[in-house]
Each structure stands twice: as structure tokens, then as C-alpha cells.
mmCIF file of C-alpha atoms in Angstrom:
data_model
loop_
_atom_site.group_PDB
_atom_site.id
_atom_site.type_symbol
_atom_site.label_atom_id
_atom_site.label_comp_id
_atom_site.label_asym_id
_atom_site.label_seq_id
_atom_site.Cartn_x
_atom_site.Cartn_y
_atom_site.Cartn_z
ATOM 1 C CA MET M 1 -7.374 27.484 -50.947
ATOM 2 C CA SER M 2 -10.870 26.648 -52.198
ATOM 3 C CA ALA M 3 -12.742 28.144 -49.241
ATOM 4 C CA SER M 4 -13.707 31.809 -49.486
ATOM 5 C CA VAL M 5 -12.131 34.426 -47.210
ATOM 6 C CA ASP M 6 -13.432 38.001 -47.017
ATOM 7 C CA ILE M 7 -11.825 40.998 -45.332
ATOM 8 C CA PHE M 8 -14.205 42.726 -42.916
ATOM 9 C CA ILE M 9 -13.653 46.318 -41.778
ATOM 10 C CA ARG M 10 -15.929 48.113 -39.320
ATOM 11 C CA SER M 11 -15.351 51.837 -39.633
ATOM 12 C CA TYR M 12 -17.058 55.211 -39.216
ATOM 13 C CA LYS M 13 -16.786 58.694 -40.725
ATOM 14 C CA GLY M 14 -14.190 59.873 -38.220
ATOM 15 C CA ASP M 15 -11.781 57.153 -39.375
ATOM 16 C CA PHE M 16 -12.226 57.505 -43.130
ATOM 17 C CA GLU M 17 -8.822 59.134 -43.640
ATOM 18 C CA TRP M 18 -7.277 56.122 -41.926
ATOM 19 C CA LEU M 19 -9.513 53.857 -43.993
ATOM 20 C CA ALA M 20 -8.155 55.308 -47.235
ATOM 21 C CA TYR M 21 -4.638 54.212 -46.288
ATOM 22 C CA CYS M 22 -5.910 50.857 -45.062
ATOM 23 C CA LEU M 23 -7.580 50.185 -48.413
ATOM 24 C CA LYS M 24 -4.445 51.247 -50.289
ATOM 25 C CA SER M 25 -2.525 48.645 -48.323
ATOM 26 C CA CYS M 26 -5.191 46.054 -49.145
ATOM 27 C CA ALA M 27 -4.882 46.832 -52.853
ATOM 28 C CA LEU M 28 -1.112 46.589 -52.577
ATOM 29 C CA HIS M 29 -0.666 43.516 -50.403
ATOM 30 C CA ALA M 30 -3.892 41.515 -49.920
ATOM 31 C CA LYS M 31 -3.878 38.701 -52.486
ATOM 32 C CA GLY M 32 -6.543 36.063 -52.974
ATOM 33 C CA PHE M 33 -9.298 37.413 -50.756
ATOM 34 C CA ARG M 34 -12.752 37.265 -52.286
ATOM 35 C CA ASN M 35 -14.248 40.592 -51.155
ATOM 36 C CA ILE M 36 -13.656 43.506 -48.804
ATOM 37 C CA HIS M 37 -16.710 44.393 -46.719
ATOM 38 C CA ILE M 38 -16.874 47.773 -44.995
ATOM 39 C CA VAL M 39 -19.604 48.359 -42.426
ATOM 40 C CA VAL M 40 -20.340 51.890 -41.174
ATOM 41 C CA PRO M 41 -23.104 53.513 -39.097
ATOM 42 C CA SER M 42 -26.251 54.623 -40.859
ATOM 43 C CA GLY M 43 -25.658 57.812 -42.840
ATOM 44 C CA ASP M 44 -21.890 57.400 -43.181
ATOM 45 C CA ALA M 45 -21.926 55.298 -46.363
ATOM 46 C CA GLN M 46 -22.649 58.356 -48.514
ATOM 47 C CA HIS M 47 -19.056 59.441 -47.873
ATOM 48 C CA LEU M 48 -17.768 56.197 -49.399
ATOM 49 C CA SER M 49 -19.667 56.412 -52.687
ATOM 50 C CA HIS M 50 -16.343 56.683 -54.556
ATOM 51 C CA LEU M 51 -15.455 53.094 -53.632
ATOM 52 C CA THR M 52 -16.181 50.637 -56.417
ATOM 53 C CA ARG M 53 -14.295 47.442 -55.518
ATOM 54 C CA GLU M 54 -15.408 47.193 -51.900
ATOM 55 C CA LYS M 55 -18.856 46.252 -50.624
ATOM 56 C CA VAL M 56 -20.164 48.956 -48.294
ATOM 57 C CA HIS M 57 -22.908 48.249 -45.745
ATOM 58 C CA GLU M 58 -24.635 50.304 -43.094
ATOM 59 C CA CYS M 59 -25.486 49.220 -39.562
ATOM 60 C CA GLN M 60 -27.541 51.006 -36.961
ATOM 61 C CA ARG M 61 -26.034 54.045 -35.279
ATOM 62 C CA TYR M 62 -25.208 53.357 -31.625
ATOM 63 C CA ASN M 63 -25.082 55.840 -28.766
ATOM 64 C CA ASP M 64 -21.584 54.597 -27.951
ATOM 65 C CA ASP M 65 -19.885 53.359 -31.092
ATOM 66 C CA TYR M 66 -16.947 51.923 -29.157
ATOM 67 C CA LEU M 67 -19.385 49.257 -28.004
ATOM 68 C CA GLY M 68 -21.408 49.469 -31.216
ATOM 69 C CA GLN M 69 -18.498 48.502 -33.432
ATOM 70 C CA GLN M 70 -17.940 45.431 -31.263
ATOM 71 C CA ILE M 71 -21.565 44.394 -31.768
ATOM 72 C CA THR M 72 -21.117 44.742 -35.529
ATOM 73 C CA LYS M 73 -17.968 42.596 -35.535
ATOM 74 C CA LEU M 74 -19.693 39.798 -33.644
ATOM 75 C CA CYS M 75 -22.439 39.897 -36.289
ATOM 76 C CA ALA M 76 -19.986 39.853 -39.205
ATOM 77 C CA ASP M 77 -21.565 36.677 -40.572
ATOM 78 C CA THR M 78 -24.756 38.632 -41.317
ATOM 79 C CA TYR M 79 -22.868 40.837 -43.808
ATOM 80 C CA THR M 80 -20.921 38.191 -45.709
ATOM 81 C CA ASP M 81 -21.403 34.545 -46.634
ATOM 82 C CA ALA M 82 -17.646 33.869 -46.787
ATOM 83 C CA ASP M 83 -16.393 30.659 -45.203
ATOM 84 C CA TYR M 84 -13.855 32.652 -43.171
ATOM 85 C CA ILE M 85 -13.937 36.273 -42.063
ATOM 86 C CA CYS M 86 -10.714 38.263 -41.733
ATOM 87 C CA HIS M 87 -11.163 41.263 -39.427
ATOM 88 C CA PHE M 88 -9.031 44.303 -40.139
ATOM 89 C CA ASP M 89 -9.284 47.818 -38.692
ATOM 90 C CA SER M 90 -9.276 51.203 -40.414
ATOM 91 C CA ASP M 91 -6.125 52.292 -38.549
ATOM 92 C CA THR M 92 -4.164 49.196 -39.587
ATOM 93 C CA ILE M 93 -2.164 48.616 -42.762
ATOM 94 C CA TRP M 94 -0.612 45.570 -44.364
ATOM 95 C CA THR M 95 3.159 45.917 -44.566
ATOM 96 C CA LYS M 96 3.852 42.858 -46.726
ATOM 97 C CA ASP M 97 1.962 40.528 -49.013
ATOM 98 C CA ILE M 98 -0.725 38.476 -47.306
ATOM 99 C CA SER M 99 -3.004 35.740 -48.592
ATOM 100 C CA PRO M 100 -5.655 33.479 -47.069
ATOM 101 C CA GLU M 101 -3.217 30.551 -47.148
ATOM 102 C CA LEU M 102 -1.067 32.344 -44.569
ATOM 103 C CA LEU M 103 -4.029 32.846 -42.233
ATOM 104 C CA VAL M 104 -5.992 29.596 -42.614
ATOM 105 C CA VAL M 105 -3.922 26.410 -42.667
ATOM 106 C CA GLY M 106 -5.593 23.106 -43.488
ATOM 107 C CA GLY M 107 -9.003 24.630 -42.846
ATOM 108 C CA LYS M 108 -7.947 25.966 -39.425
ATOM 109 C CA PRO M 109 -7.563 29.717 -38.825
ATOM 110 C CA ILE M 110 -4.449 30.805 -36.949
ATOM 111 C CA VAL M 111 -5.309 32.505 -33.641
ATOM 112 C CA PHE M 112 -2.616 34.118 -31.519
ATOM 113 C CA HIS M 113 -2.864 33.973 -27.745
ATOM 114 C CA GLU M 114 -0.777 34.585 -24.641
ATOM 115 C CA PRO M 115 -1.220 33.595 -20.983
ATOM 116 C CA TYR M 116 -2.625 36.400 -18.864
ATOM 117 C CA GLU M 117 0.131 35.733 -16.347
ATOM 118 C CA ARG M 118 2.593 37.235 -18.849
ATOM 119 C CA LEU M 119 0.542 40.382 -19.356
ATOM 120 C CA GLN M 120 0.864 42.677 -16.369
ATOM 121 C CA GLY M 121 -2.006 45.137 -16.050
ATOM 122 C CA CYS M 122 -4.155 43.563 -18.778
ATOM 123 C CA PRO M 123 -7.784 44.250 -17.736
ATOM 124 C CA TRP M 124 -9.707 41.745 -19.849
ATOM 125 C CA GLN M 125 -9.644 38.477 -17.908
ATOM 126 C CA PRO M 126 -12.394 39.316 -15.360
ATOM 127 C CA ILE M 127 -14.461 41.070 -18.022
ATOM 128 C CA VAL M 128 -14.364 38.057 -20.348
ATOM 129 C CA SER M 129 -15.031 35.766 -17.383
ATOM 130 C CA GLU M 130 -18.181 37.699 -16.486
ATOM 131 C CA THR M 131 -19.359 37.537 -20.093
ATOM 132 C CA LEU M 132 -18.700 33.852 -20.746
ATOM 133 C CA GLY M 133 -19.048 32.275 -17.314
ATOM 134 C CA TRP M 134 -15.563 30.806 -16.921
ATOM 135 C CA VAL M 135 -12.092 32.250 -16.256
ATOM 136 C CA PRO M 136 -9.993 32.259 -19.446
ATOM 137 C CA LYS M 137 -6.285 31.558 -19.125
ATOM 138 C CA PHE M 138 -5.324 33.381 -22.310
ATOM 139 C CA GLU M 139 -5.604 36.801 -23.897
ATOM 140 C CA PHE M 140 -6.598 36.541 -27.564
ATOM 141 C CA MET M 141 -6.438 40.118 -28.852
ATOM 142 C CA ARG M 142 -2.736 39.952 -29.625
ATOM 143 C CA ARG M 143 -2.508 41.222 -33.207
ATOM 144 C CA HIS M 144 -4.392 41.864 -36.416
ATOM 145 C CA PRO M 145 -5.829 40.307 -38.406
ATOM 146 C CA PHE M 146 -8.357 38.183 -36.521
ATOM 147 C CA VAL M 147 -9.696 35.309 -38.625
ATOM 148 C CA TYR M 148 -12.647 33.107 -37.681
ATOM 149 C CA PRO M 149 -14.938 30.699 -39.530
ATOM 150 C CA ARG M 150 -18.337 32.086 -40.372
ATOM 151 C CA TRP M 151 -20.227 29.468 -38.329
ATOM 152 C CA ILE M 152 -18.743 30.447 -34.966
ATOM 153 C CA TYR M 153 -20.430 33.866 -34.772
ATOM 154 C CA LYS M 154 -23.908 32.399 -34.537
ATOM 155 C CA GLU M 155 -22.686 29.796 -32.048
ATOM 156 C CA LEU M 156 -21.357 32.585 -29.830
ATOM 157 C CA ARG M 157 -24.510 34.696 -30.100
ATOM 158 C CA VAL M 158 -26.742 31.741 -29.227
ATOM 159 C CA TYR M 159 -24.586 30.931 -26.196
ATOM 160 C CA LEU M 160 -24.406 34.507 -24.903
ATOM 161 C CA GLU M 161 -28.066 35.293 -25.482
ATOM 162 C CA ALA M 162 -29.048 32.182 -23.539
ATOM 163 C CA ARG M 163 -26.609 32.983 -20.736
ATOM 164 C CA HIS M 164 -27.642 36.635 -20.351
ATOM 165 C CA ALA M 165 -31.302 36.235 -21.366
ATOM 166 C CA ARG M 166 -31.269 39.153 -23.796
ATOM 167 C CA PRO M 167 -30.113 39.982 -27.326
ATOM 168 C CA LEU M 168 -26.354 40.262 -27.654
ATOM 169 C CA SER M 169 -26.592 43.873 -28.786
ATOM 170 C CA ASP M 170 -28.496 44.775 -25.600
ATOM 171 C CA TYR M 171 -25.969 43.015 -23.399
ATOM 172 C CA ILE M 172 -22.939 44.697 -24.995
ATOM 173 C CA SER M 173 -24.608 48.111 -25.086
ATOM 174 C CA SER M 174 -25.359 47.858 -21.370
ATOM 175 C CA ARG M 175 -21.793 47.123 -20.297
ATOM 176 C CA PRO M 176 -20.576 49.759 -17.812
ATOM 177 C CA TYR M 177 -17.307 51.567 -18.439
ATOM 178 C CA ARG M 178 -17.104 50.007 -21.939
ATOM 179 C CA SER M 179 -16.194 46.699 -20.299
ATOM 180 C CA PHE M 180 -16.341 44.388 -23.282
ATOM 181 C CA SER M 181 -13.694 42.928 -25.619
ATOM 182 C CA GLU M 182 -15.110 41.270 -28.709
ATOM 183 C CA PHE M 183 -12.026 39.373 -29.850
ATOM 184 C CA ASN M 184 -11.141 38.219 -26.365
ATOM 185 C CA VAL M 185 -14.669 36.889 -25.959
ATOM 186 C CA LEU M 186 -14.625 35.257 -29.397
ATOM 187 C CA GLY M 187 -11.155 33.797 -28.867
ATOM 188 C CA ALA M 188 -11.918 32.448 -25.397
ATOM 189 C CA PHE M 189 -15.160 30.926 -26.678
ATOM 190 C CA ALA M 190 -13.318 29.258 -29.574
ATOM 191 C CA TRP M 191 -10.639 27.905 -27.221
ATOM 192 C CA GLU M 192 -13.132 26.505 -24.728
ATOM 193 C CA LYS M 193 -15.752 25.113 -27.112
ATOM 194 C CA PHE M 194 -14.078 24.466 -30.491
ATOM 195 C CA ARG M 195 -10.358 24.244 -29.792
ATOM 196 C CA GLN M 196 -9.671 21.570 -32.401
ATOM 197 C CA HIS M 197 -10.890 23.816 -35.227
ATOM 198 C CA PHE M 198 -8.037 26.343 -34.843
ATOM 199 C CA TYR M 199 -4.266 26.640 -34.903
ATOM 200 C CA TRP M 200 -3.151 28.308 -31.679
ATOM 201 C CA ARG M 201 0.080 30.265 -31.926
ATOM 202 C CA ASP M 202 2.261 32.465 -29.726
ATOM 203 C CA PRO M 203 2.602 35.938 -31.323
ATOM 204 C CA HIS M 204 6.294 36.080 -30.383
ATOM 205 C CA GLN M 205 7.056 33.072 -32.560
ATOM 206 C CA GLU M 206 5.948 34.515 -35.923
ATOM 207 C CA ASP M 207 6.483 37.663 -37.943
ATOM 208 C CA THR M 208 3.630 40.088 -38.344
ATOM 209 C CA TYR M 209 2.139 41.280 -41.624
ATOM 210 C CA VAL M 210 0.650 44.476 -40.247
ATOM 211 C CA LYS M 211 1.346 47.822 -38.642
ATOM 212 C CA GLN M 212 -1.376 48.938 -36.269
ATOM 213 C CA TYR M 213 -1.916 52.512 -35.162
ATOM 214 C CA TRP M 214 -4.322 54.122 -32.702
ATOM 215 C CA SER M 215 -6.850 56.235 -34.546
ATOM 216 C CA TRP M 216 -7.964 58.143 -31.453
ATOM 217 C CA GLY M 217 -4.525 59.741 -31.305
ATOM 218 C CA GLY M 218 -5.010 61.353 -34.728
ATOM 219 C CA ILE M 219 -3.473 60.579 -38.100
ATOM 220 C CA ASN M 220 -1.373 63.666 -38.838
ATOM 221 C CA GLY M 221 1.675 62.480 -36.933
ATOM 222 C CA HIS M 222 1.674 59.166 -38.783
ATOM 223 C CA LYS M 223 1.023 60.105 -42.417
ATOM 224 C CA GLN M 224 4.678 60.306 -43.405
ATOM 225 C CA GLU M 225 5.446 56.893 -41.944
ATOM 226 C CA ILE M 226 2.377 55.292 -43.512
ATOM 227 C CA GLU M 227 3.129 56.736 -46.928
ATOM 228 C CA LYS M 228 6.715 55.515 -46.647
ATOM 229 C CA LEU M 229 5.570 52.004 -45.718
ATOM 230 C CA LEU M 230 3.150 51.906 -48.622
ATOM 231 C CA SER M 231 5.723 53.231 -51.084
ATOM 232 C CA GLU M 232 8.230 50.591 -49.971
ATOM 233 C CA GLY M 233 5.695 47.917 -50.850
ATOM 234 C CA THR M 234 5.267 49.009 -54.451
#
């Protein structure tokens, strides 16, 4: 495809061991992406000075980086001028070859979604509703990667800053009990306002290209599996 697609990873020092495996999987399987951008809190980039192929950026250091990393992701367009931004997490690896053509079809990014009525106990619907001002029918944080066109980030920020009468970073940082979900907000906004610009798919109807872990649980119990997955891809 002629449009540019960059991989965007928001990380921090505590996840750098995960990040090393993530980047190995990118080198092994990610074909045709223009750049890999890694954004970390101020002061953490010094620990990534060995990276030469990736573009490393620093953002401000937040009191609660669970919310802070969501702010960074919704400002991804300020770190890259790519036409499309492919979000990937430090604790996620590619398990098979992936290219932009598999994620953006005919200029439309593929976004997976499921009805909330299928998802017992999912907490995000009222949280997203409070943020956006309408009740979404779908949950959009179904699997990595998340791919969106560069232009939609500014559209979302303008909408939310007008609705909540404050900068987006202030609104997210003020959310009690960490009650924010960046990709559910972005997905619901895209569905409601720009539906025709995306391909909407059910995650149960297509194979996945990734294996996602949970970094807060620690990496030691997963190293053997990750190394096996990466060796099988060589």
C-alpha cells in the first residue's frame, strides 16, 4: 500500500524486558511498516540508547502512568506523521508475519468489536458513555493491534475537550478509580462519527496475529513460551 503505517508502542522502564521480546517479534514478523515509534516517560529513554532502528521519544511523567499511557496513545499523532498508526503493547508479540495490507484494506483500517450484551461483567460501557455522551453498543478493545488513521486523534481531542471544557490530559488524569479506556473511547467515537471510514469485524471470525500477555503479572513465567514462539517463527 502507498500510505504510510507506523507501529506505535507506549512503554516504560518497568516493561523494558517485555519490550525487548516485542521488538524481536517486530523484527521477525512485521513487514512493510515505515517506522517503529516508542514513547516512554521522561528519563526512561536513556535505558533504550542501544536501539538504533526504532525512534524513541519521551513524554511527561505522570503521577499514575496507567492513565498517563492512555493520554499518550490518544496523542499518538503528535509523535508520528504516518497516515495510519498501529498500536502495539510491550507485553504483546507477533506470532506470524503481519503487514499493513492485512490491517488496512482499501484505505480502511480493520477494527474489531463485539456487542456488550455478549460480554458479561465488562465494565467499560458506562465509563465510555460518560466520556463521550452517548451509550455505545459495542466494546472495541478486543485484540491487538489497534489501527487508526492519523486524522482521527485530533478529531477526538477536539470533541472531548469541548465536551468536558478542559484539556484531554486533565480530564483523563482526573478520572476516579482509573475509569478510562482509550481504545474503547476511540473505537466508539469512530463508530459513531466516522463509521464509513473503517472495516468493522467480529474478532471470532478471523485469526489473530498476536499473543498478548499481562505485564503486571511478571515476565519470568512466560519467557520460555515467548522464546519458543519466536524461535518457531525463524
